[in-house]
């Protein structure tokens, strides 16, 4: 069996999805997602200029060797661009494998460990009353787990995942439009004074059953993060995410020394080499990698297995930048993984998105039910994809009030 061709499409309804389609001499094709949020054209060019010319003629069934060929074969390897490109190829090869076997992917991993996989929604508000409304609505939709982000009184601008006006709480999607980033202004003291109280109020209001998550989005220093994690300990968070930037990995040791609040990290990790020591030392509780940015199913499955040996559960990244293709890849891993924890769930559930990526996957009562169709179980409407142009975007930059650049 041989790969005969591969095509890349960049664009989609409201997002620059990077979709890879690999064709074979047996008429079976596979789909992959290389959407690196706000840098979408880079994995697309890497695929087009360097990887696809090498893929043609390879046997698509040898997904492991093909992964090793691109990863080990690249002298300059790792990093989000390369790993997103390798990841898309890997997803597409697994899709082909599943179609050849006439089985959904989770069967090839070892079958189902559960039916519905727990997901969490993003509740937000410009202030606490709006956040409470937002949480109330998600609970009414059946969610058992909700990430809560809240506007901070006195903060000069809205911060990560928080609207700048009251009333905007339903499925808020951050506006990344424009090549020049917007600026957010951040004040740690205001945040660390207000946020623990807000989280405590959410716990009091909604009771012990609700799984409450919160994303600090890399904003605190190590000491501040340790103090924050200790302070929120009585609230019983499901997780506290990315308390500090990912570069200084010693930080997690300090946080662990001071609190038992569960920590989630990894949405910016691209390989097992970014987290193997942290996992082996059991310095966090949930691994947040995405199949898109971390080398596809082959590599992420390796991370999940290592995490499983060390009491770390999965909590894959699921921001709206991931297309239904990589979300399906994660759904198959979620159905199988013995150490599954939770899935972030935010794919734009619009009619246009569903038309462009038709599938029988189902989200109901806060749970994700994976389809039994062979392979990934998602298709791709190429003709429709051609309607969308690439629209450049950027993540905001963050500055402190004196102008110092901070972490988004
Ligand atoms: O591209 C970056 C976003 O996906 C990220 O800011 C979202 O932190 C995020 C999350 O937890 O979904
Ligand atoms: Mg996050």
mmCIF file of N, CA and C in Angstrom, residues 52-163:
data_model
loop_
_atom_site.group_PDB
_atom_site.id
_atom_site.type_symbol
_atom_site.label_atom_id
_atom_site.label_comp_id
_atom_site.label_asym_id
_atom_site.label_seq_id
_atom_site.Cartn_x
_atom_site.Cartn_y
_atom_site.Cartn_z
ATOM 1 N N UNK A 52 5.453 16.446 2.918
ATOM 2 C CA UNK A 52 4.639 15.747 1.910
ATOM 3 C C UNK A 52 5.509 15.152 0.793
ATOM 4 N N UNK A 53 6.516 15.878 0.278
ATOM 5 C CA UNK A 53 7.330 15.257 -0.781
ATOM 6 C C UNK A 53 7.983 13.952 -0.331
ATOM 7 N N UNK A 54 8.262 13.828 0.982
ATOM 8 C CA UNK A 54 8.832 12.577 1.497
ATOM 9 C C UNK A 54 7.778 11.503 1.754
ATOM 10 N N UNK A 55 6.567 11.946 2.022
ATOM 11 C CA UNK A 55 5.488 10.990 2.337
ATOM 12 C C UNK A 55 5.063 10.174 1.122
ATOM 13 N N UNK A 56 5.083 10.836 -0.031
ATOM 14 C CA UNK A 56 4.588 10.175 -1.249
ATOM 15 C C UNK A 56 5.405 8.896 -1.485
ATOM 16 N N UNK A 57 4.704 7.788 -1.661
ATOM 17 C CA UNK A 57 5.384 6.511 -1.906
ATOM 18 C C UNK A 57 5.557 5.677 -0.649
ATOM 19 N N UNK A 58 5.412 6.286 0.536
ATOM 20 C CA UNK A 58 5.573 5.500 1.775
ATOM 21 C C UNK A 58 4.347 4.606 1.983
ATOM 22 N N UNK A 59 4.533 3.539 2.774
ATOM 23 C CA UNK A 59 3.417 2.663 3.130
ATOM 24 C C UNK A 59 2.716 3.272 4.353
ATOM 25 N N UNK A 60 1.472 3.734 4.216
ATOM 26 C CA UNK A 60 0.802 4.464 5.313
ATOM 27 C C UNK A 60 0.569 3.608 6.546
ATOM 28 N N UNK A 61 0.671 2.289 6.401
ATOM 29 C CA UNK A 61 0.429 1.417 7.556
ATOM 30 C C UNK A 61 1.576 1.492 8.563
ATOM 31 N N UNK A 62 2.756 1.957 8.095
ATOM 32 C CA UNK A 62 3.920 2.013 8.993
ATOM 33 C C UNK A 62 3.958 3.343 9.743
ATOM 34 N N UNK A 63 2.904 3.629 10.486
ATOM 35 C CA UNK A 63 2.803 4.953 11.119
ATOM 36 C C UNK A 63 3.938 5.183 12.122
ATOM 37 N N UNK A 64 4.381 4.139 12.821
ATOM 38 C CA UNK A 64 5.461 4.327 13.800
ATOM 39 C C UNK A 64 6.761 4.721 13.073
ATOM 40 N N UNK A 65 7.105 3.965 12.041
ATOM 41 C CA UNK A 65 8.357 4.253 11.339
ATOM 42 C C UNK A 65 8.297 5.629 10.658
ATOM 43 N N UNK A 66 7.122 5.976 10.152
ATOM 44 C CA UNK A 66 6.987 7.291 9.495
ATOM 45 C C UNK A 66 7.161 8.403 10.536
ATOM 46 N N UNK A 67 6.597 8.189 11.741
ATOM 47 C CA UNK A 67 6.777 9.176 12.820
ATOM 48 C C UNK A 67 8.266 9.327 13.144
ATOM 49 N N UNK A 68 8.936 8.192 13.303
ATOM 50 C CA UNK A 68 10.373 8.222 13.640
ATOM 51 C C UNK A 68 11.173 8.855 12.506
ATOM 52 N N UNK A 69 10.781 8.565 11.269
ATOM 53 C CA UNK A 69 11.488 9.116 10.115
ATOM 54 C C UNK A 69 11.447 10.649 10.163
ATOM 55 N N UNK A 70 10.269 11.204 10.407
ATOM 56 C CA UNK A 70 10.180 12.672 10.424
ATOM 57 C C UNK A 70 10.801 13.264 11.679
ATOM 58 N N UNK A 71 10.594 12.606 12.842
ATOM 59 C CA UNK A 71 11.092 13.177 14.096
ATOM 60 C C UNK A 71 12.614 13.017 14.216
ATOM 61 N N UNK A 72 13.066 11.778 14.176
ATOM 62 C CA UNK A 72 14.513 11.538 14.321
ATOM 63 C C UNK A 72 15.270 11.989 13.089
ATOM 64 N N UNK A 73 14.583 11.937 11.974
ATOM 65 C CA UNK A 73 15.226 12.318 10.716
ATOM 66 C C UNK A 73 15.425 13.822 10.594
ATOM 67 N N UNK A 74 14.738 14.597 11.449
ATOM 68 C CA UNK A 74 14.909 16.061 11.381
ATOM 69 C C UNK A 74 16.009 16.431 12.362
ATOM 70 N N UNK A 75 17.031 17.061 11.899
ATOM 71 C CA UNK A 75 18.111 17.452 12.807
ATOM 72 C C UNK A 75 17.576 18.482 13.807
ATOM 73 N N UNK A 76 16.849 19.490 13.298
ATOM 74 C CA UNK A 76 16.209 20.477 14.175
ATOM 75 C C UNK A 76 14.783 20.015 14.429
ATOM 76 N N UNK A 77 14.579 19.349 15.556
ATOM 77 C CA UNK A 77 13.255 18.759 15.786
ATOM 78 C C UNK A 77 12.609 19.354 17.024
ATOM 79 N N UNK A 78 11.440 18.870 17.350
ATOM 80 C CA UNK A 78 10.586 19.357 18.446
ATOM 81 C C UNK A 78 10.048 20.760 18.126
ATOM 82 N N UNK A 79 9.455 21.399 19.119
ATOM 83 C CA UNK A 79 8.861 22.716 18.895
ATOM 84 C C UNK A 79 7.469 22.577 18.286
ATOM 85 N N UNK A 80 6.612 23.580 18.519
ATOM 86 C CA UNK A 80 5.204 23.465 18.126
ATOM 87 C C UNK A 80 4.974 23.342 16.627
ATOM 88 N N UNK A 81 5.818 23.972 15.807
ATOM 89 C CA UNK A 81 5.548 23.945 14.363
ATOM 90 C C UNK A 81 5.793 22.541 13.822
ATOM 91 N N UNK A 82 6.975 22.020 14.119
ATOM 92 C CA UNK A 82 7.296 20.677 13.625
ATOM 93 C C UNK A 82 6.339 19.640 14.210
ATOM 94 N N UNK A 83 6.069 19.738 15.521
ATOM 95 C CA UNK A 83 5.246 18.699 16.148
ATOM 96 C C UNK A 83 3.794 18.764 15.663
ATOM 97 N N UNK A 84 3.318 19.959 15.329
ATOM 98 C CA UNK A 84 1.955 20.062 14.761
ATOM 99 C C UNK A 84 1.930 19.402 13.378
ATOM 100 N N UNK A 85 2.995 19.613 12.604
ATOM 101 C CA UNK A 85 3.044 19.021 11.261
ATOM 102 C C UNK A 85 3.148 17.489 11.363
ATOM 103 N N UNK A 86 4.049 16.987 12.231
ATOM 104 C CA UNK A 86 4.161 15.523 12.403
ATOM 105 C C UNK A 86 2.839 14.967 12.946
ATOM 106 N N UNK A 87 2.226 15.736 13.836
ATOM 107 C CA UNK A 87 0.983 15.288 14.469
ATOM 108 C C UNK A 87 -0.126 15.093 13.442
ATOM 109 N N UNK A 88 -0.216 16.016 12.482
ATOM 110 C CA UNK A 88 -1.272 15.912 11.470
ATOM 111 C C UNK A 88 -1.062 14.660 10.621
ATOM 112 N N UNK A 89 0.200 14.403 10.253
ATOM 113 C CA UNK A 89 0.485 13.196 9.458
ATOM 114 C C UNK A 89 0.091 11.963 10.264
ATOM 115 N N UNK A 90 0.492 11.962 11.532
ATOM 116 C CA UNK A 90 0.235 10.795 12.375
ATOM 117 C C UNK A 90 -1.264 10.522 12.529
ATOM 118 N N UNK A 91 -2.043 11.592 12.763
ATOM 119 C CA UNK A 91 -3.506 11.411 12.882
ATOM 120 C C UNK A 91 -4.072 10.803 11.608
ATOM 121 N N UNK A 92 -3.607 11.334 10.468
ATOM 122 C CA UNK A 92 -4.140 10.852 9.183
ATOM 123 C C UNK A 92 -3.778 9.384 8.960
ATOM 124 N N UNK A 93 -2.564 8.984 9.386
ATOM 125 C CA UNK A 93 -2.161 7.583 9.205
ATOM 126 C C UNK A 93 -2.977 6.649 10.107
ATOM 127 N N UNK A 94 -3.267 7.109 11.337
ATOM 128 C CA UNK A 94 -4.130 6.306 12.219
ATOM 129 C C UNK A 94 -5.544 6.223 11.638
ATOM 130 N N UNK A 95 -5.988 7.315 11.030
ATOM 131 C CA UNK A 95 -7.331 7.315 10.409
ATOM 132 C C UNK A 95 -7.376 6.242 9.311
ATOM 133 N N UNK A 96 -6.307 6.201 8.516
ATOM 134 C CA UNK A 96 -6.225 5.196 7.438
ATOM 135 C C UNK A 96 -6.200 3.785 8.052
ATOM 136 N N UNK A 97 -5.397 3.629 9.096
ATOM 137 C CA UNK A 97 -5.283 2.305 9.747
ATOM 138 C C UNK A 97 -6.652 1.832 10.232
ATOM 139 N N UNK A 98 -7.396 2.734 10.875
ATOM 140 C CA UNK A 98 -8.722 2.373 11.382
ATOM 141 C C UNK A 98 -9.668 2.014 10.243
ATOM 142 N N UNK A 99 -9.576 2.761 9.155
ATOM 143 C CA UNK A 99 -10.455 2.465 8.016
ATOM 144 C C UNK A 99 -10.094 1.105 7.402
ATOM 145 N N UNK A 100 -8.787 0.812 7.340
ATOM 146 C CA UNK A 100 -8.359 -0.497 6.813
ATOM 147 C C UNK A 100 -8.873 -1.632 7.697
ATOM 148 N N UNK A 101 -8.789 -1.413 9.005
ATOM 149 C CA UNK A 101 -9.234 -2.452 9.952
ATOM 150 C C UNK A 101 -10.755 -2.477 10.084
ATOM 151 N N UNK A 102 -11.405 -1.437 9.538
ATOM 152 C CA UNK A 102 -12.854 -1.251 9.685
ATOM 153 C C UNK A 102 -13.243 -1.173 11.168
ATOM 154 N N UNK A 103 -12.411 -0.455 11.919
ATOM 155 C CA UNK A 103 -12.680 -0.303 13.364
ATOM 156 C C UNK A 103 -12.487 1.150 13.779
ATOM 157 N N UNK A 104 -13.278 1.595 14.778
ATOM 158 C CA UNK A 104 -12.998 2.913 15.360
ATOM 159 C C UNK A 104 -11.644 2.866 16.057
ATOM 160 N N UNK A 105 -10.958 4.004 16.105
ATOM 161 C CA UNK A 105 -9.585 3.978 16.637
ATOM 162 C C UNK A 105 -9.480 3.450 18.061
ATOM 163 N N UNK A 106 -10.488 3.776 18.893
ATOM 164 C CA UNK A 106 -10.352 3.349 20.295
ATOM 165 C C UNK A 106 -10.191 1.832 20.383
ATOM 166 N N UNK A 107 -10.749 1.092 19.416
ATOM 167 C CA UNK A 107 -10.594 -0.372 19.433
ATOM 168 C C UNK A 107 -9.138 -0.763 19.196
ATOM 169 N N UNK A 108 -8.448 0.011 18.356
ATOM 170 C CA UNK A 108 -7.041 -0.320 18.083
ATOM 171 C C UNK A 108 -6.149 0.001 19.293
ATOM 172 N N UNK A 109 -6.637 0.913 20.153
ATOM 173 C CA UNK A 109 -5.831 1.245 21.347
ATOM 174 C C UNK A 109 -6.042 0.225 22.472
ATOM 175 N N UNK A 110 -7.160 -0.510 22.412
ATOM 176 C CA UNK A 110 -7.430 -1.452 23.517
ATOM 177 C C UNK A 110 -8.884 -1.453 23.936
ATOM 178 N N UNK A 111 -9.725 -0.782 23.175
ATOM 179 C CA UNK A 111 -11.162 -0.786 23.479
ATOM 180 C C UNK A 111 -11.553 0.324 24.431
ATOM 181 N N UNK A 112 -12.849 0.326 24.785
ATOM 182 C CA UNK A 112 -13.388 1.406 25.627
ATOM 183 C C UNK A 112 -13.200 1.120 27.102
ATOM 184 N N UNK A 113 -12.765 2.126 27.843
ATOM 185 C CA UNK A 113 -12.727 2.012 29.307
ATOM 186 C C UNK A 113 -13.946 2.695 29.904
ATOM 187 N N UNK A 114 -14.697 3.430 29.080
ATOM 188 C CA UNK A 114 -15.875 4.154 29.574
ATOM 189 C C UNK A 114 -16.766 4.481 28.390
ATOM 190 N N UNK A 115 -18.018 4.836 28.657
ATOM 191 C CA UNK A 115 -18.910 5.273 27.578
ATOM 192 C C UNK A 115 -18.712 6.779 27.380
ATOM 193 N N UNK A 116 -19.445 7.596 28.123
ATOM 194 C CA UNK A 116 -19.269 9.046 27.957
ATOM 195 C C UNK A 116 -18.017 9.532 28.663
ATOM 196 N N UNK A 117 -17.234 10.386 27.993
ATOM 197 C CA UNK A 117 -16.032 10.953 28.625
ATOM 198 C C UNK A 117 -16.384 12.347 29.171
ATOM 199 N N UNK A 118 -16.013 12.567 30.435
ATOM 200 C CA UNK A 118 -16.327 13.835 31.106
ATOM 201 C C UNK A 118 -15.681 15.020 30.378
ATOM 202 N N UNK A 119 -16.447 16.095 30.170
ATOM 203 C CA UNK A 119 -15.887 17.302 29.547
ATOM 204 C C UNK A 119 -16.138 18.506 30.460
ATOM 205 N N UNK A 120 -15.364 19.565 30.218
ATOM 206 C CA UNK A 120 -15.669 20.809 30.942
ATOM 207 C C UNK A 120 -15.873 21.957 29.972
ATOM 208 N N UNK A 121 -16.752 22.848 30.417
ATOM 209 C CA UNK A 121 -17.078 24.037 29.619
ATOM 210 C C UNK A 121 -16.342 25.240 30.195
ATOM 211 N N UNK A 122 -16.341 26.333 29.455
ATOM 212 C CA UNK A 122 -15.707 27.575 29.901
ATOM 213 C C UNK A 122 -16.767 28.559 30.386
ATOM 214 N N UNK A 123 -16.906 28.723 31.681
ATOM 215 C CA UNK A 123 -17.803 29.767 32.189
ATOM 216 C C UNK A 123 -16.975 31.027 32.416
ATOM 217 N N UNK A 124 -17.566 32.170 32.146
ATOM 218 C CA UNK A 124 -16.829 33.419 32.316
ATOM 219 C C UNK A 124 -17.798 34.558 32.578
ATOM 220 N N UNK A 125 -17.257 35.657 33.065
ATOM 221 C CA UNK A 125 -18.088 36.837 33.268
ATOM 222 C C UNK A 125 -17.212 38.044 33.511
ATOM 223 N N UNK A 126 -17.725 39.214 33.117
ATOM 224 C CA UNK A 126 -16.988 40.449 33.381
ATOM 225 C C UNK A 126 -16.932 40.716 34.878
ATOM 226 N N UNK A 127 -17.904 40.142 35.617
ATOM 227 C CA UNK A 127 -17.871 40.235 37.085
ATOM 228 C C UNK A 127 -18.461 38.952 37.670
ATOM 229 N N UNK A 128 -18.459 38.866 38.988
ATOM 230 C CA UNK A 128 -18.888 37.619 39.630
ATOM 231 C C UNK A 128 -20.358 37.269 39.350
ATOM 232 N N UNK A 129 -21.301 38.246 39.405
ATOM 233 C CA UNK A 129 -22.691 37.872 39.079
ATOM 234 C C UNK A 129 -22.822 37.290 37.668
ATOM 235 N N UNK A 130 -22.097 37.857 36.702
ATOM 236 C CA UNK A 130 -22.150 37.307 35.347
ATOM 237 C C UNK A 130 -21.545 35.902 35.299
ATOM 238 N N UNK A 131 -20.453 35.708 36.026
ATOM 239 C CA UNK A 131 -19.831 34.376 36.054
ATOM 240 C C UNK A 131 -20.817 33.364 36.650
ATOM 241 N N UNK A 132 -21.507 33.761 37.697
ATOM 242 C CA UNK A 132 -22.481 32.847 38.334
ATOM 243 C C UNK A 132 -23.591 32.493 37.336
ATOM 244 N N UNK A 133 -24.055 33.487 36.571
ATOM 245 C CA UNK A 133 -25.067 33.204 35.528
ATOM 246 C C UNK A 133 -24.530 32.197 34.526
ATOM 247 N N UNK A 134 -23.270 32.413 34.143
ATOM 248 C CA UNK A 134 -22.655 31.560 33.134
ATOM 249 C C UNK A 134 -22.545 30.116 33.647
ATOM 250 N N UNK A 135 -22.091 29.954 34.886
ATOM 251 C CA UNK A 135 -21.978 28.603 35.468
ATOM 252 C C UNK A 135 -23.374 27.972 35.522
ATOM 253 N N UNK A 136 -24.359 28.766 35.935
ATOM 254 C CA UNK A 136 -25.737 28.251 36.051
ATOM 255 C C UNK A 136 -26.215 27.700 34.714
ATOM 256 N N UNK A 137 -25.904 28.426 33.646
ATOM 257 C CA UNK A 137 -26.348 27.969 32.317
ATOM 258 C C UNK A 137 -25.658 26.665 31.903
ATOM 259 N N UNK A 138 -24.357 26.567 32.185
ATOM 260 C CA UNK A 138 -23.671 25.316 31.792
ATOM 261 C C UNK A 138 -24.183 24.124 32.608
ATOM 262 N N UNK A 139 -24.470 24.359 33.883
ATOM 263 C CA UNK A 139 -25.002 23.256 34.703
ATOM 264 C C UNK A 139 -26.368 22.827 34.138
ATOM 265 N N UNK A 140 -27.167 23.815 33.720
ATOM 266 C CA UNK A 140 -28.485 23.495 33.157
ATOM 267 C C UNK A 140 -28.332 22.670 31.868
ATOM 268 N N UNK A 141 -27.217 22.881 31.160
ATOM 269 C CA UNK A 141 -26.978 22.079 29.938
ATOM 270 C C UNK A 141 -26.462 20.674 30.259
ATOM 271 N N UNK A 142 -26.180 20.415 31.511
ATOM 272 C CA UNK A 142 -25.769 19.060 31.912
ATOM 273 C C UNK A 142 -24.293 18.943 32.274
ATOM 274 N N UNK A 143 -23.546 20.039 32.177
ATOM 275 C CA UNK A 143 -22.113 19.951 32.527
ATOM 276 C C UNK A 143 -21.940 19.667 34.013
ATOM 277 N N UNK A 144 -20.985 18.772 34.295
ATOM 278 C CA UNK A 144 -20.646 18.450 35.682
ATOM 279 C C UNK A 144 -19.332 19.108 36.080
ATOM 280 N N UNK A 145 -18.665 19.712 35.105
ATOM 281 C CA UNK A 145 -17.369 20.350 35.348
ATOM 282 C C UNK A 145 -17.318 21.654 34.552
ATOM 283 N N UNK A 146 -16.871 22.705 35.210
ATOM 284 C CA UNK A 146 -16.869 24.019 34.565
ATOM 285 C C UNK A 146 -15.583 24.749 34.934
ATOM 286 N N UNK A 147 -14.907 25.288 33.925
ATOM 287 C CA UNK A 147 -13.767 26.157 34.204
ATOM 288 C C UNK A 147 -14.304 27.557 34.437
ATOM 289 N N UNK A 148 -13.840 28.220 35.500
ATOM 290 C CA UNK A 148 -14.382 29.549 35.805
ATOM 291 C C UNK A 148 -13.286 30.612 35.716
ATOM 292 N N UNK A 149 -13.561 31.649 34.946
ATOM 293 C CA UNK A 149 -12.659 32.799 34.805
ATOM 294 C C UNK A 149 -13.511 34.047 35.057
ATOM 295 N N UNK A 150 -12.941 35.032 35.745
ATOM 296 C CA UNK A 150 -13.777 36.164 36.155
ATOM 297 C C UNK A 150 -13.038 37.486 35.996
ATOM 298 N N UNK A 151 -13.768 38.519 35.567
ATOM 299 C CA UNK A 151 -13.207 39.872 35.539
ATOM 300 C C UNK A 151 -12.817 40.270 36.959
ATOM 301 N N UNK A 152 -11.703 40.982 37.083
ATOM 302 C CA UNK A 152 -11.184 41.344 38.406
ATOM 303 C C UNK A 152 -11.474 42.833 38.645
ATOM 304 N N UNK A 153 -12.173 43.181 39.734
ATOM 305 C CA UNK A 153 -12.463 44.597 39.975
ATOM 306 C C UNK A 153 -11.177 45.435 39.991
ATOM 307 N N UNK A 154 -11.189 46.515 39.238
ATOM 308 C CA UNK A 154 -10.045 47.434 39.214
ATOM 309 C C UNK A 154 -8.976 47.077 38.194
ATOM 310 N N UNK A 155 -9.044 45.877 37.583
ATOM 311 C CA UNK A 155 -8.029 45.485 36.579
ATOM 312 C C UNK A 155 -8.171 46.423 35.381
ATOM 313 N N UNK A 156 -7.063 47.000 34.920
ATOM 314 C CA UNK A 156 -7.176 48.013 33.863
ATOM 315 C C UNK A 156 -7.845 47.516 32.573
ATOM 316 N N UNK A 157 -7.625 46.251 32.207
ATOM 317 C CA UNK A 157 -8.315 45.703 31.028
ATOM 318 C C UNK A 157 -8.836 44.319 31.413
ATOM 319 N N UNK A 158 -9.689 43.776 30.559
ATOM 320 C CA UNK A 158 -10.109 42.388 30.784
ATOM 321 C C UNK A 158 -8.878 41.508 30.613
ATOM 322 N N UNK A 159 -8.832 40.399 31.335
ATOM 323 C CA UNK A 159 -7.685 39.496 31.151
ATOM 324 C C UNK A 159 -8.134 38.196 30.511
ATOM 325 N N UNK A 160 -7.240 37.205 30.518
ATOM 326 C CA UNK A 160 -7.437 35.970 29.761
ATOM 327 C C UNK A 160 -8.855 35.393 29.901
ATOM 328 N N UNK A 161 -9.513 35.195 28.765
ATOM 329 C CA UNK A 161 -10.807 34.487 28.686
ATOM 330 C C UNK A 161 -11.942 35.174 29.432
ATOM 331 N N UNK A 162 -11.799 36.478 29.621
ATOM 332 C CA UNK A 162 -12.837 37.231 30.327
ATOM 333 C C UNK A 162 -13.339 38.326 29.385
ATOM 334 N N UNK A 163 -14.659 38.518 29.273
ATOM 335 C CA UNK A 163 -15.166 39.557 28.364
ATOM 336 C C UNK A 163 -14.939 40.950 28.950
#
